[in-house]
PDB file of C-alpha atoms in Angstrom:
ATOM      1  CA  UNK U   1     -76.754  -7.186  27.706  1.00 43.00           C
ATOM      2  CA  UNK U   2     -76.867  -3.690  26.280  1.00 49.00           C
ATOM      3  CA  UNK U   3     -73.432  -2.847  27.788  1.00 52.00           C
ATOM      4  CA  UNK U   4     -71.909  -5.883  26.172  1.00 52.00           C
ATOM      5  CA  UNK U   5     -73.204  -5.026  22.732  1.00 52.00           C
ATOM      6  CA  UNK U   6     -72.026  -1.435  23.134  1.00 52.00           C
ATOM      7  CA  UNK U   7     -68.627  -2.770  24.194  1.00 49.00           C
ATOM      8  CA  UNK U   8     -68.431  -4.952  21.072  1.00 52.00           C
ATOM      9  CA  UNK U   9     -69.326  -2.000  18.901  1.00 51.00           C
ATOM     10  CA  UNK U  10     -66.658   0.201  20.504  1.00 52.00           C
ATOM     11  CA  UNK U  11     -63.970  -2.414  19.940  1.00 52.00           C
ATOM     12  CA  UNK U  12     -65.024  -2.898  16.334  1.00 51.00           C
ATOM     13  CA  UNK U  13     -65.042   0.841  15.611  1.00 53.00           C
ATOM     14  CA  UNK U  14     -61.688   1.473  17.261  1.00 55.00           C
ATOM     15  CA  UNK U  15     -61.687   5.192  17.897  1.00 56.00           C
ATOM     16  CA  UNK U  16     -58.365   6.917  17.348  1.00 56.00           C
ATOM     17  CA  UNK U  17     -56.906  10.241  18.298  1.00 58.00           C
ATOM     18  CA  UNK U  18     -55.242  10.773  14.917  1.00 55.00           C
ATOM     19  CA  UNK U  19     -56.994  12.783  12.238  1.00 53.00           C
ATOM     20  CA  UNK U  20     -57.347  10.976   8.952  1.00 54.00           C
ATOM     21  CA  UNK U  21     -58.164  12.443   5.604  1.00 57.00           C
ATOM     22  CA  UNK U  22     -61.946  12.767   5.348  1.00 55.00           C
ATOM     23  CA  UNK U  23     -63.656  10.279   3.084  1.00 56.00           C
ATOM     24  CA  UNK U  24     -65.506  11.529   0.037  1.00 56.00           C
ATOM     25  CA  UNK U  25     -69.158  12.397   0.670  1.00 54.00           C
ATOM     26  CA  UNK U  26     -70.429   9.341  -1.235  1.00 55.00           C
ATOM     27  CA  UNK U  27     -68.518   6.987   1.087  1.00 58.00           C
ATOM     28  CA  UNK U  28     -69.708   8.670   4.265  1.00 52.00           C
ATOM     29  CA  UNK U  29     -72.927   6.659   4.358  1.00 56.00           C
ATOM     30  CA  UNK U  30     -72.814   3.365   6.205  1.00 55.00           C
ATOM     31  CA  UNK U  31     -74.802   0.169   5.410  1.00 59.00           C
ATOM     32  CA  UNK U  32     -77.910   1.328   7.129  1.00 59.00           C
ATOM     33  CA  UNK U  33     -77.640   4.770   5.669  1.00 58.00           C
ATOM     34  CA  UNK U  34     -76.136   6.270   8.809  1.00 62.00           C
ATOM     35  CA  UNK U  35     -73.523   8.940   8.436  1.00 63.00           C
ATOM     36  CA  UNK U  36     -69.937   7.960   9.257  1.00 61.00           C
ATOM     37  CA  UNK U  37     -68.312  10.221  11.818  1.00 62.00           C
ATOM     38  CA  UNK U  38     -64.858  11.782  11.588  1.00 61.00           C
ATOM     39  CA  UNK U  39     -63.449   9.923  14.597  1.00 65.00           C
ATOM     40  CA  UNK U  40     -64.329   6.485  13.242  1.00 67.00           C
ATOM     41  CA  UNK U  41     -61.568   4.389  11.681  1.00 72.00           C
ATOM     42  CA  UNK U  42     -63.309   2.083   9.267  1.00 73.00           C
ATOM     43  CA  UNK U  43     -60.070   1.102   7.567  1.00 81.00           C
ATOM     44  CA  UNK U  44     -58.366   0.032  10.818  1.00 85.00           C
ATOM     45  CA  UNK U  45     -58.272  -3.696  10.030  1.00 87.00           C
ATOM     46  CA  UNK U  46     -57.121  -3.053   6.488  1.00 90.00           C
ATOM     47  CA  UNK U  47     -54.370  -0.723   7.708  1.00 90.00           C
ATOM     48  CA  UNK U  48     -53.235  -3.188  10.428  1.00 93.00           C
ATOM     49  CA  UNK U  49     -53.119  -5.951   7.806  1.00 94.00           C
ATOM     50  CA  UNK U  50     -51.069  -3.721   5.510  1.00 95.00           C
ATOM     51  CA  UNK U  51     -48.712  -2.797   8.391  1.00 95.00           C
ATOM     52  CA  UNK U  52     -48.226  -6.479   9.226  1.00 96.00           C
ATOM     53  CA  UNK U  53     -47.397  -7.198   5.598  1.00 96.00           C
ATOM     54  CA  UNK U  54     -44.925  -4.296   5.536  1.00 96.00           C
ATOM     55  CA  UNK U  55     -43.337  -5.482   8.757  1.00 96.00           C
ATOM     56  CA  UNK U  56     -43.056  -9.012   7.361  1.00 96.00           C
ATOM     57  CA  UNK U  57     -41.435  -7.630   4.184  1.00 96.00           C
ATOM     58  CA  UNK U  58     -39.001  -5.535   6.236  1.00 97.00           C
ATOM     59  CA  UNK U  59     -38.038  -8.534   8.368  1.00 97.00           C
ATOM     60  CA  UNK U  60     -37.454 -10.639   5.238  1.00 97.00           C
ATOM     61  CA  UNK U  61     -35.363  -7.828   3.738  1.00 97.00           C
ATOM     62  CA  UNK U  62     -33.294  -7.579   6.950  1.00 97.00           C
ATOM     63  CA  UNK U  63     -32.763 -11.344   6.926  1.00 97.00           C
ATOM     64  CA  UNK U  64     -31.544 -11.193   3.317  1.00 97.00           C
ATOM     65  CA  UNK U  65     -29.219  -8.283   4.113  1.00 97.00           C
ATOM     66  CA  UNK U  66     -27.832 -10.165   7.115  1.00 97.00           C
ATOM     67  CA  UNK U  67     -27.203 -13.255   4.993  1.00 97.00           C
ATOM     68  CA  UNK U  68     -25.495 -11.121   2.334  1.00 97.00           C
ATOM     69  CA  UNK U  69     -23.258  -9.520   4.996  1.00 97.00           C
ATOM     70  CA  UNK U  70     -22.354 -12.969   6.340  1.00 97.00           C
ATOM     71  CA  UNK U  71     -21.609 -14.219   2.833  1.00 97.00           C
ATOM     72  CA  UNK U  72     -19.503 -11.139   2.071  1.00 97.00           C
ATOM     73  CA  UNK U  73     -17.595 -11.526   5.360  1.00 97.00           C
ATOM     74  CA  UNK U  74     -16.853 -15.178   4.543  1.00 97.00           C
ATOM     75  CA  UNK U  75     -15.660 -14.251   1.053  1.00 97.00           C
ATOM     76  CA  UNK U  76     -13.419 -11.523   2.489  1.00 97.00           C
ATOM     77  CA  UNK U  77     -12.027 -13.982   5.028  1.00 97.00           C
ATOM     78  CA  UNK U  78     -11.310 -16.517   2.281  1.00 97.00           C
ATOM     79  CA  UNK U  79      -9.637 -13.841   0.153  1.00 97.00           C
ATOM     80  CA  UNK U  80      -7.517 -12.744   3.114  1.00 97.00           C
ATOM     81  CA  UNK U  81      -6.515 -16.335   3.872  1.00 97.00           C
ATOM     82  CA  UNK U  82      -5.609 -16.910   0.214  1.00 97.00           C
ATOM     83  CA  UNK U  83      -3.588 -13.689   0.144  1.00 97.00           C
ATOM     84  CA  UNK U  84      -1.796 -14.675   3.357  1.00 97.00           C
ATOM     85  CA  UNK U  85      -0.897 -18.081   1.912  1.00 97.00           C
ATOM     86  CA  UNK U  86       0.416 -16.457  -1.288  1.00 97.00           C
ATOM     87  CA  UNK U  87       2.462 -13.915   0.662  1.00 97.00           C
ATOM     88  CA  UNK U  88       3.914 -16.619   2.890  1.00 97.00           C
ATOM     89  CA  UNK U  89       4.828 -18.744  -0.122  1.00 97.00           C
ATOM     90  CA  UNK U  90       6.398 -15.777  -1.915  1.00 97.00           C
ATOM     91  CA  UNK U  91       8.334 -14.800   1.215  1.00 97.00           C
ATOM     92  CA  UNK U  92       9.643 -18.361   1.558  1.00 97.00           C
ATOM     93  CA  UNK U  93      10.755 -18.370  -2.087  1.00 97.00           C
ATOM     94  CA  UNK U  94      12.540 -15.041  -1.667  1.00 97.00           C
ATOM     95  CA  UNK U  95      14.234 -16.258   1.509  1.00 97.00           C
ATOM     96  CA  UNK U  96      15.392 -19.411  -0.250  1.00 97.00           C
ATOM     97  CA  UNK U  97      16.798 -17.371  -3.141  1.00 97.00           C
ATOM     98  CA  UNK U  98      18.507 -15.058  -0.672  1.00 97.00           C
ATOM     99  CA  UNK U  99      20.033 -18.000   1.212  1.00 97.00           C
ATOM    100  CA  UNK U 100      21.318 -19.515  -2.050  1.00 97.00           C
ATOM    101  CA  UNK U 101      22.889 -16.193  -3.086  1.00 97.00           C
ATOM    102  CA  UNK U 102      24.399 -15.782   0.369  1.00 97.00           C
ATOM    103  CA  UNK U 103      25.948 -19.264   0.240  1.00 97.00           C
ATOM    104  CA  UNK U 104      27.319 -18.583  -3.256  1.00 97.00           C
ATOM    105  CA  UNK U 105      28.798 -15.269  -2.126  1.00 97.00           C
ATOM    106  CA  UNK U 106      30.378 -16.867   0.941  1.00 96.00           C
ATOM    107  CA  UNK U 107      31.806 -19.661  -1.213  1.00 97.00           C
ATOM    108  CA  UNK U 108      33.209 -17.145  -3.719  1.00 96.00           C
ATOM    109  CA  UNK U 109      34.671 -15.067  -0.872  1.00 97.00           C
ATOM    110  CA  UNK U 110      36.227 -18.193   0.645  1.00 96.00           C
ATOM    111  CA  UNK U 111      37.786 -19.128  -2.707  1.00 96.00           C
ATOM    112  CA  UNK U 112      39.096 -15.575  -3.126  1.00 97.00           C
ATOM    113  CA  UNK U 113      40.549 -15.652   0.387  1.00 97.00           C
ATOM    114  CA  UNK U 114      42.211 -18.998  -0.321  1.00 96.00           C
ATOM    115  CA  UNK U 115      43.657 -17.610  -3.559  1.00 96.00           C
ATOM    116  CA  UNK U 116      44.973 -14.511  -1.751  1.00 96.00           C
ATOM    117  CA  UNK U 117      46.449 -16.700   1.007  1.00 96.00           C
ATOM    118  CA  UNK U 118      48.139 -18.901  -1.618  1.00 96.00           C
ATOM    119  CA  UNK U 119      49.557 -15.820  -3.396  1.00 96.00           C
ATOM    120  CA  UNK U 120      50.819 -14.429  -0.087  1.00 96.00           C
ATOM    121  CA  UNK U 121      52.431 -17.750   0.770  1.00 96.00           C
ATOM    122  CA  UNK U 122      54.114 -17.907  -2.650  1.00 95.00           C
ATOM    123  CA  UNK U 123      55.275 -14.301  -2.298  1.00 95.00           C
ATOM    124  CA  UNK U 124      56.716 -14.989   1.170  1.00 95.00           C
ATOM    125  CA  UNK U 125      58.389 -18.148  -0.133  1.00 94.00           C
ATOM    126  CA  UNK U 126      59.812 -16.245  -3.095  1.00 93.00           C
ATOM    127  CA  UNK U 127      61.081 -13.526  -0.741  1.00 94.00           C
ATOM    128  CA  UNK U 128      62.604 -16.137   1.583  1.00 93.00           C
ATOM    129  CA  UNK U 129      64.254 -17.879  -1.357  1.00 93.00           C
ATOM    130  CA  UNK U 130      65.649 -14.521  -2.459  1.00 91.00           C
ATOM    131  CA  UNK U 131      67.025 -13.884   1.044  1.00 92.00           C
ATOM    132  CA  UNK U 132      68.544 -17.371   1.151  1.00 91.00           C
ATOM    133  CA  UNK U 133      70.031 -16.793  -2.312  1.00 90.00           C
ATOM    134  CA  UNK U 134      71.597 -13.534  -1.096  1.00 90.00           C
ATOM    135  CA  UNK U 135      73.012 -15.230   1.985  1.00 89.00           C
ATOM    136  CA  UNK U 136      74.375 -18.041  -0.150  1.00 87.00           C
ATOM    137  CA  UNK U 137      76.027 -15.544  -2.492  1.00 87.00           C
ATOM    138  CA  UNK U 138      77.500 -13.657   0.469  1.00 86.00           C
ATOM    139  CA  UNK U 139      78.887 -16.873   1.937  1.00 83.00           C
ATOM    140  CA  UNK U 140      80.290 -17.902  -1.447  1.00 82.00           C
ATOM    141  CA  UNK U 141      81.829 -14.467  -1.953  1.00 82.00           C
ATOM    142  CA  UNK U 142      83.379 -14.473   1.497  1.00 79.00           C
ATOM    143  CA  UNK U 143      84.795 -17.959   0.974  1.00 78.00           C
ATOM    144  CA  UNK U 144      86.292 -16.977  -2.370  1.00 77.00           C
ATOM    145  CA  UNK U 145      87.717 -13.722  -1.047  1.00 73.00           C
ATOM    146  CA  UNK U 146      89.073 -14.810   2.285  1.00 64.00           C
ATOM    147  CA  UNK U 147      89.755 -18.413   1.619  1.00 60.00           C
ATOM    148  CA  UNK U 148      88.909 -20.970   4.253  1.00 60.00           C
ATOM    149  CA  UNK U 149      88.883 -18.447   7.023  1.00 61.00           C
ATOM    150  CA  UNK U 150      85.749 -16.414   7.212  1.00 57.00           C
ATOM    151  CA  UNK U 151      86.194 -12.750   8.041  1.00 57.00           C
ATOM    152  CA  UNK U 152      85.773 -11.665  11.613  1.00 59.00           C
ATOM    153  CA  UNK U 153      82.655  -9.858  12.501  1.00 58.00           C
ATOM    154  CA  UNK U 154      82.939  -6.083  12.445  1.00 58.00           C
ATOM    155  CA  UNK U 155      82.696  -5.880  16.215  1.00 57.00           C
ATOM    156  CA  UNK U 156      85.945  -7.825  16.599  1.00 50.00           C
ATOM    157  CA  UNK U 157      87.924  -5.912  14.005  1.00 49.00           C
ATOM    158  CA  UNK U 158      90.525  -3.794  15.746  1.00 48.00           C
TER     159      UNK U 158
END
């Protein structure tokens, strides 16, 4: 029985290897008037309770920080998605404008080419009419000069 009571006392006193600040002389007397020894840790339970409270506070703080990081990551993801949508929309608008300008330029170039082709055709026709007019004048001149008989070609003239 005496070993069991000594065992209970040892567990309750909880000896430690660490050196703690000595208590003031007035507090060094126990309930029965016995002196408290340096190796005893009378504030063990109080310190363990305080450590548990600190640990609980730290865990709560870590949980809050984790939630804030998650919330921030979601907000960043939403902002990125919104930015991507805006960029895609803007790019589509710019492409549409570019396609419209391209079609207008091609249409204008086609009209210009048609105009140039028409001018070329008229120029060629005018030139051909001038050549025909010259030939007609030559034929008329030769008929007036030589009568009904056209002149012989220069290769046959002897």
